[in-house]
């Protein structure tokens, strides 16, 4: 159902925690595939991808360029794209499943709480592939998740984790 796209580059240290959070959802079938959109890692990132069963697309460029390439090969109708911090809260699954069940196909995002209870910087965007494509997809430069959300904003909702 969901393809998870991770923009990686020498990301082995951060991958351990995010993959640990994703594995139960992959076993249960919520996560259909995981794509490492990698910019030529020289650490153990690619070995981790192989060991985890993730697919790798190699592309040079910033996180936006890598996310675009990863989305292009993702298999699921829903894309969960993480930013290059590769942080996903342990409790991500409950609000994502609730959104998939009742969100009517609306895009959503996960963000840590910011000042005054407002959303901080998004760490992940969840959207149908068609919505991402209709919004112009991920683009190079700046913060690719924030830029996509600006184009999706009238429809995007924040998932509380």
XYZ file of N, CA and C in Angstrom:
483
model
N 0.811 -1.187 0.000
C 0.000 0.000 0.000
C 0.862 1.263 0.000
N 1.874 1.335 0.891
C 2.737 2.514 0.987
C 4.141 2.164 0.498
N 4.693 3.062 -0.299
C 6.118 3.000 -0.635
C 6.810 4.077 0.180
N 7.868 3.701 0.872
C 8.636 4.651 1.670
C 9.879 5.023 0.877
N 10.098 6.319 0.696
C 11.256 6.796 -0.056
C 12.176 7.543 0.899
N 13.415 7.078 0.957
C 14.423 7.632 1.860
C 15.552 8.249 1.043
N 15.783 9.555 1.153
C 16.920 10.163 0.464
C 18.189 9.926 1.284
N 19.045 9.054 0.807
C 20.221 8.670 1.584
C 21.515 9.163 0.961
N 22.487 9.384 1.828
C 23.875 9.639 1.441
C 24.709 9.491 2.697
N 25.458 8.419 2.767
C 26.235 8.095 3.962
C 25.348 8.191 5.210
N 24.233 7.494 5.160
C 23.179 7.602 6.167
C 23.080 6.408 7.098
N 24.079 5.549 7.117
C 23.985 4.290 7.875
C 23.583 4.513 9.327
N 24.148 5.495 9.986
C 23.860 5.707 11.408
C 22.394 6.048 11.644
N 21.775 6.807 10.745
C 20.371 7.190 10.913
C 19.407 6.114 10.431
N 19.864 5.238 9.556
C 18.975 4.223 8.991
C 18.534 3.182 10.009
N 19.385 2.888 10.970
C 19.048 1.858 11.951
C 17.728 2.184 12.643
N 17.570 3.413 13.115
C 16.347 3.755 13.848
C 15.128 3.804 12.929
N 15.243 4.354 11.734
C 14.074 4.450 10.865
C 13.651 3.079 10.348
N 14.581 2.222 10.031
C 14.210 0.885 9.564
C 13.595 0.058 10.687
N 14.068 0.245 11.902
C 13.482 -0.449 13.051
C 12.011 -0.077 13.205
N 11.682 1.159 12.963
C 10.298 1.630 13.062
C 9.460 1.115 11.889
N 10.067 0.935 10.727
C 9.330 0.517 9.535
C 9.107 -0.991 9.432
N 9.988 -1.799 9.995
C 9.931 -3.251 9.807
C 8.578 -3.860 10.181
N 8.003 -3.558 11.346
C 6.709 -4.181 11.654
C 5.626 -3.851 10.619
N 5.658 -2.672 10.071
C 4.672 -2.274 9.061
C 4.914 -2.984 7.737
N 6.150 -3.319 7.447
C 6.455 -4.088 6.244
C 5.985 -5.531 6.414
N 6.203 -6.084 7.588
C 5.775 -7.458 7.866
C 4.256 -7.567 7.748
N 3.537 -6.556 8.242
C 2.070 -6.559 8.214
C 1.480 -6.161 6.870
N 2.305 -5.700 5.937
C 1.828 -5.352 4.610
C 1.441 -3.897 4.408
N 1.541 -3.059 5.431
C 1.248 -1.635 5.250
C 2.293 -0.989 4.343
N 3.562 -1.309 4.594
C 4.654 -0.806 3.760
C 4.923 -1.835 2.671
N 4.689 -1.429 1.435
C 4.854 -2.322 0.287
C 6.311 -2.434 -0.144
N 6.992 -1.311 -0.164
C 8.408 -1.318 -0.515
C 9.098 -0.098 0.070
N 10.417 -0.217 0.176
C 11.266 0.868 0.661
C 12.305 1.131 -0.417
N 12.457 2.409 -0.752
C 13.413 2.805 -1.783
C 14.440 3.734 -1.155
N 15.708 3.363 -1.294
C 16.808 4.244 -0.917
C 17.174 5.031 -2.169
N 16.980 6.321 -2.144
C 17.392 7.192 -3.243
C 18.749 7.750 -2.825
N 19.795 7.102 -3.280
C 21.124 7.318 -2.726
C 22.032 8.133 -3.639
N 22.807 9.008 -3.009
C 23.725 9.892 -3.736
C 25.164 9.394 -3.659
N 25.368 8.084 -3.778
C 26.730 7.548 -3.819
C 27.352 7.333 -2.461
N 26.631 6.722 -1.559
C 27.147 6.480 -0.207
C 28.416 5.653 -0.228
N 29.335 5.991 0.675
C 30.577 5.230 0.810
C 30.645 4.512 2.150
N 29.650 4.713 3.004
C 29.596 3.981 4.269
C 28.782 2.702 4.049
N 28.175 2.152 5.060
C 27.442 0.888 4.923
C 25.972 1.072 4.530
N 25.600 2.228 4.049
C 24.215 2.486 3.644
C 23.724 1.468 2.625
N 24.503 1.195 1.599
C 24.059 0.278 0.550
C 23.994 -1.162 1.046
N 24.870 -1.538 1.959
C 24.794 -2.869 2.562
C 23.528 -3.006 3.401
N 23.164 -1.947 4.098
C 21.924 -1.952 4.890
C 20.733 -2.097 3.955
N 20.755 -1.407 2.827
C 19.669 -1.527 1.849
C 19.537 -2.964 1.377
N 20.648 -3.588 1.055
C 20.626 -4.973 0.582
C 20.115 -5.914 1.667
N 20.604 -5.752 2.879
C 20.184 -6.610 3.985
C 18.705 -6.444 4.316
N 18.171 -5.247 4.124
C 16.782 -4.978 4.490
C 15.797 -5.312 3.367
N 16.309 -5.584 2.185
C 15.427 -5.860 1.056
C 14.935 -4.606 0.351
N 15.483 -3.463 0.709
C 15.096 -2.209 0.066
C 15.700 -2.146 -1.332
N 15.050 -1.399 -2.184
C 15.605 -1.149 -3.515
C 16.420 0.126 -3.461
N 17.398 0.228 -4.338
C 18.269 1.404 -4.378
C 18.222 2.002 -5.776
N 18.024 3.302 -5.812
C 18.202 4.061 -7.044
C 19.317 5.049 -6.735
N 20.330 5.056 -7.575
C 21.470 5.943 -7.352
C 21.314 7.179 -8.222
N 21.370 8.332 -7.570
C 21.224 9.600 -8.287
C 21.975 10.668 -7.511
N 22.766 11.437 -8.212
C 23.477 12.544 -7.582
C 22.529 13.722 -7.442
N 22.742 14.510 -6.428
C 21.934 15.709 -6.249
C 21.449 15.835 -4.826
N 20.686 16.873 -4.597
C 20.181 17.150 -3.263
C 18.997 16.238 -2.937
N 18.417 16.441 -1.752
C 17.323 15.579 -1.302
C 16.128 15.636 -2.251
N 15.806 16.790 -2.794
C 14.684 16.901 -3.724
C 14.892 16.071 -4.977
N 16.083 16.121 -5.519
C 16.410 15.330 -6.703
C 16.321 13.841 -6.390
N 16.841 13.456 -5.221
C 16.804 12.041 -4.832
C 15.379 11.570 -4.560
N 14.578 12.405 -3.899
C 13.181 12.023 -3.648
C 12.416 11.843 -4.954
N 12.643 12.715 -5.916
C 11.979 12.581 -7.218
C 12.346 11.255 -7.880
N 13.630 10.907 -7.833
C 14.074 9.645 -8.433
C 13.505 8.449 -7.684
N 13.449 8.527 -6.368
C 12.893 7.432 -5.579
C 11.409 7.243 -5.833
N 10.672 8.331 -5.941
C 9.239 8.244 -6.224
C 8.982 7.628 -7.593
N 9.869 7.888 -8.535
C 9.697 7.370 -9.892
C 9.747 5.848 -9.943
N 10.451 5.212 -9.010
C 10.547 3.750 -9.029
C 9.726 3.082 -7.930
N 9.096 3.870 -7.068
C 8.280 3.314 -5.985
C 7.080 2.572 -6.564
N 6.654 1.520 -5.897
C 5.596 0.653 -6.430
C 4.208 0.935 -5.855
N 4.126 1.489 -4.667
C 2.834 1.674 -4.014
C 2.078 2.885 -4.518
N 0.750 2.888 -4.344
C -0.039 4.048 -4.734
C 0.162 5.240 -3.795
N 0.514 4.963 -2.545
C 0.808 6.002 -1.565
C 2.312 6.091 -1.387
N 2.818 7.307 -1.292
C 4.245 7.548 -1.063
C 4.399 8.189 0.316
N 5.281 7.638 1.121
C 5.695 8.272 2.375
C 7.147 8.674 2.156
N 7.357 9.959 1.931
C 8.694 10.479 1.644
C 9.243 11.152 2.889
N 10.431 10.725 3.304
C 11.076 11.322 4.464
C 12.105 12.344 4.010
N 12.401 13.292 4.887
C 13.458 14.235 4.568
C 14.807 13.588 4.873
N 15.883 14.294 4.610
C 17.208 13.695 4.740
C 17.666 13.476 6.180
N 16.852 13.910 7.159
C 17.164 13.569 8.557
C 16.794 12.118 8.857
N 15.928 11.548 8.031
C 15.481 10.162 8.158
C 14.930 9.848 9.546
N 14.095 10.738 10.044
C 13.497 10.562 11.366
C 12.006 10.293 11.207
N 11.546 9.208 11.798
C 10.138 8.861 11.786
C 9.768 8.465 13.205
N 8.787 9.129 13.801
C 8.430 8.818 15.188
C 7.947 7.377 15.334
N 8.201 6.790 16.481
C 7.764 5.424 16.750
C 6.265 5.252 16.541
N 5.489 6.269 16.861
C 4.026 6.188 16.810
C 3.463 6.618 15.453
N 4.225 6.578 14.396
C 3.782 7.068 13.093
C 2.637 6.248 12.509
N 2.624 4.966 12.801
C 1.720 4.046 12.119
C 0.241 4.308 12.420
N -0.103 4.573 13.669
C -1.506 4.744 14.045
C -2.159 5.907 13.288
N -1.585 7.101 13.303
C -2.237 8.177 12.545
C -2.198 7.960 11.029
N -1.174 7.302 10.532
C -1.115 7.034 9.086
C -2.220 6.053 8.695
N -2.390 4.982 9.457
C -3.458 4.023 9.142
C -4.837 4.669 9.256
N -5.043 5.502 10.276
C -6.319 6.194 10.429
C -6.562 7.121 9.242
N -5.518 7.795 8.805
C -5.653 8.698 7.658
C -5.967 7.910 6.383
N -5.289 6.814 6.172
C -5.553 6.015 4.976
C -6.985 5.489 4.979
N -7.503 5.165 6.162
C -8.860 4.634 6.267
C -9.931 5.709 6.092
N -9.640 6.937 6.510
C -10.691 7.942 6.482
C -10.315 9.277 5.906
N -9.150 9.389 5.314
C -8.686 10.684 4.827
C -9.119 11.054 3.440
N -9.831 10.156 2.764
C -10.330 10.487 1.435
C -9.262 10.771 0.399
N -8.068 10.227 0.592
C -6.996 10.435 -0.371
C -6.257 11.743 -0.215
N -6.529 12.484 0.847
C -5.859 13.773 1.054
C -4.393 13.576 1.423
N -3.520 14.459 0.954
C -2.123 14.412 1.385
C -2.027 14.756 2.865
N -0.970 14.272 3.504
C -0.758 14.534 4.923
C 0.733 14.677 5.176
N 1.054 15.168 6.372
C 2.464 15.276 6.729
C 2.638 15.017 8.206
N 3.845 14.624 8.559
C 4.239 14.410 9.944
C 5.280 15.468 10.265
N 5.067 16.168 11.374
C 6.010 17.191 11.814
C 6.040 17.200 13.330
N 7.204 17.451 13.873
C 7.321 17.612 15.319
C 6.618 18.902 15.712
N 6.106 18.957 16.940
C 5.469 20.203 17.370
C 6.473 21.352 17.400
N 6.031 22.491 16.929
C 6.847 23.693 16.968
C 6.338 24.622 18.054
N 6.723 25.879 18.005
C 6.264 26.848 18.994
C 4.741 27.002 18.967
N 4.156 27.181 20.131
C 2.725 27.434 20.286
C 1.855 26.303 19.744
N 2.406 25.078 19.685
C 1.638 23.939 19.200
C 1.506 23.864 17.690
N 2.109 24.808 16.977
C 2.085 24.771 15.525
C 3.044 23.696 15.032
N 2.855 23.270 13.810
C 3.732 22.255 13.232
C 5.126 22.817 12.997
N 6.131 22.042 13.358
C 7.505 22.386 13.042
C 7.833 21.935 11.629
N 9.104 21.829 11.345
C 9.553 21.388 10.022
C 9.042 19.972 9.744
N 8.426 19.735 8.582
C 7.928 18.395 8.278
C 9.072 17.394 8.143
N 8.857 16.214 8.693
C 9.847 15.145 8.558
C 9.407 14.099 7.543
N 8.113 14.098 7.188
C 7.598 13.145 6.206
C 6.332 13.695 5.565
N 6.143 13.334 4.297
C 4.920 13.663 3.563
C 4.326 12.355 3.072
N 3.020 12.205 3.281
C 2.269 11.046 2.813
C 1.263 11.532 1.781
N 1.354 11.016 0.570
C 0.429 11.453 -0.478
C 0.314 10.378 -1.546
N -0.824 10.385 -2.214
C -0.974 9.522 -3.374
C 0.014 9.955 -4.448
N 0.517 9.007 -5.172
C 1.456 9.299 -6.262
C 0.855 10.327 -7.224
N -0.438 10.189 -7.534
C -1.093 11.118 -8.461
C -1.087 12.547 -7.916
N -1.272 12.709 -6.617
C -1.265 14.049 -6.018
C 0.127 14.661 -6.096
N 1.151 13.846 -5.839
C 2.526 14.336 -5.932
C 2.826 14.769 -7.364
N 2.444 13.928 -8.323
C 2.677 14.262 -9.725
C 1.909 15.517 -10.134
N 0.647 15.628 -9.705
C -0.176 16.788 -10.061
C 0.394 18.087 -9.483
N 1.087 17.970 -8.341
C 1.692 19.156 -7.709
C 3.082 19.456 -8.257
N 3.514 18.699 -9.233
C 4.823 18.948 -9.841
C 5.948 18.120 -9.258
N 5.635 17.233 -8.316
C 6.640 16.340 -7.754
C 7.660 17.051 -6.888
N 8.672 16.296 -6.493
C 9.764 16.869 -5.705
C 10.728 17.566 -6.643
N 11.228 18.703 -6.191
C 12.132 19.505 -7.012
C 13.423 19.764 -6.250
N 14.516 20.007 -6.969
C 15.772 20.318 -6.290
C 15.724 21.686 -5.617
N 16.581 21.829 -4.628
C 16.730 23.108 -3.955
C 15.853 23.246 -2.734
N 16.400 23.893 -1.724
C 15.635 24.188 -0.517
C 15.194 22.954 0.236
N 14.049 23.049 0.875
C 13.465 21.961 1.642
C 12.399 21.298 0.773
N 12.677 20.125 0.201
C 11.753 19.538 -0.771
C 10.389 19.169 -0.182
N 10.337 18.733 1.075
C 9.052 18.390 1.672
C 8.205 19.651 1.859
N 8.819 20.688 2.387
C 8.103 21.944 2.610
C 7.620 22.531 1.290
N 8.449 22.468 0.265
C 8.058 23.005 -1.043
C 6.871 22.233 -1.619
N 6.897 20.909 -1.513
C 5.770 20.112 -1.996
C 4.519 20.418 -1.188
N 4.659 20.530 0.126
C 3.497 20.844 0.966
C 2.882 22.191 0.613
N 3.701 23.159 0.263
C 3.149 24.461 -0.142
C 2.256 24.298 -1.370
N 2.658 23.420 -2.271
C 1.847 23.197 -3.470
C 0.619 22.334 -3.171
N 0.701 21.507 -2.121
C -0.423 20.653 -1.718
C -1.263 21.275 -0.603
N -0.785 22.381 -0.021
C -1.304 22.916 1.234
C -2.823 22.984 1.359
N -3.547 23.436 0.382
C -4.983 23.524 0.609
C -5.612 22.170 0.962
N -4.935 21.111 0.612
C -5.482 19.774 0.826
C -4.741 18.999 1.910
N -3.559 19.385 2.278
C -2.733 18.589 3.190
C -3.157 18.775 4.650
N -3.117 17.690 5.402
C -3.432 17.728 6.829
C -2.242 17.227 7.627
N -2.119 17.730 8.851
C -1.037 17.286 9.719
C -1.490 16.066 10.505
N -0.663 15.046 10.504
C -0.926 13.845 11.306
C -0.284 14.031 12.668
N -1.051 13.885 13.707
C -0.549 14.040 15.075
C 0.039 12.725 15.547
N 1.321 12.748 15.838
C 1.999 11.545 16.357
C 2.552 11.783 17.732
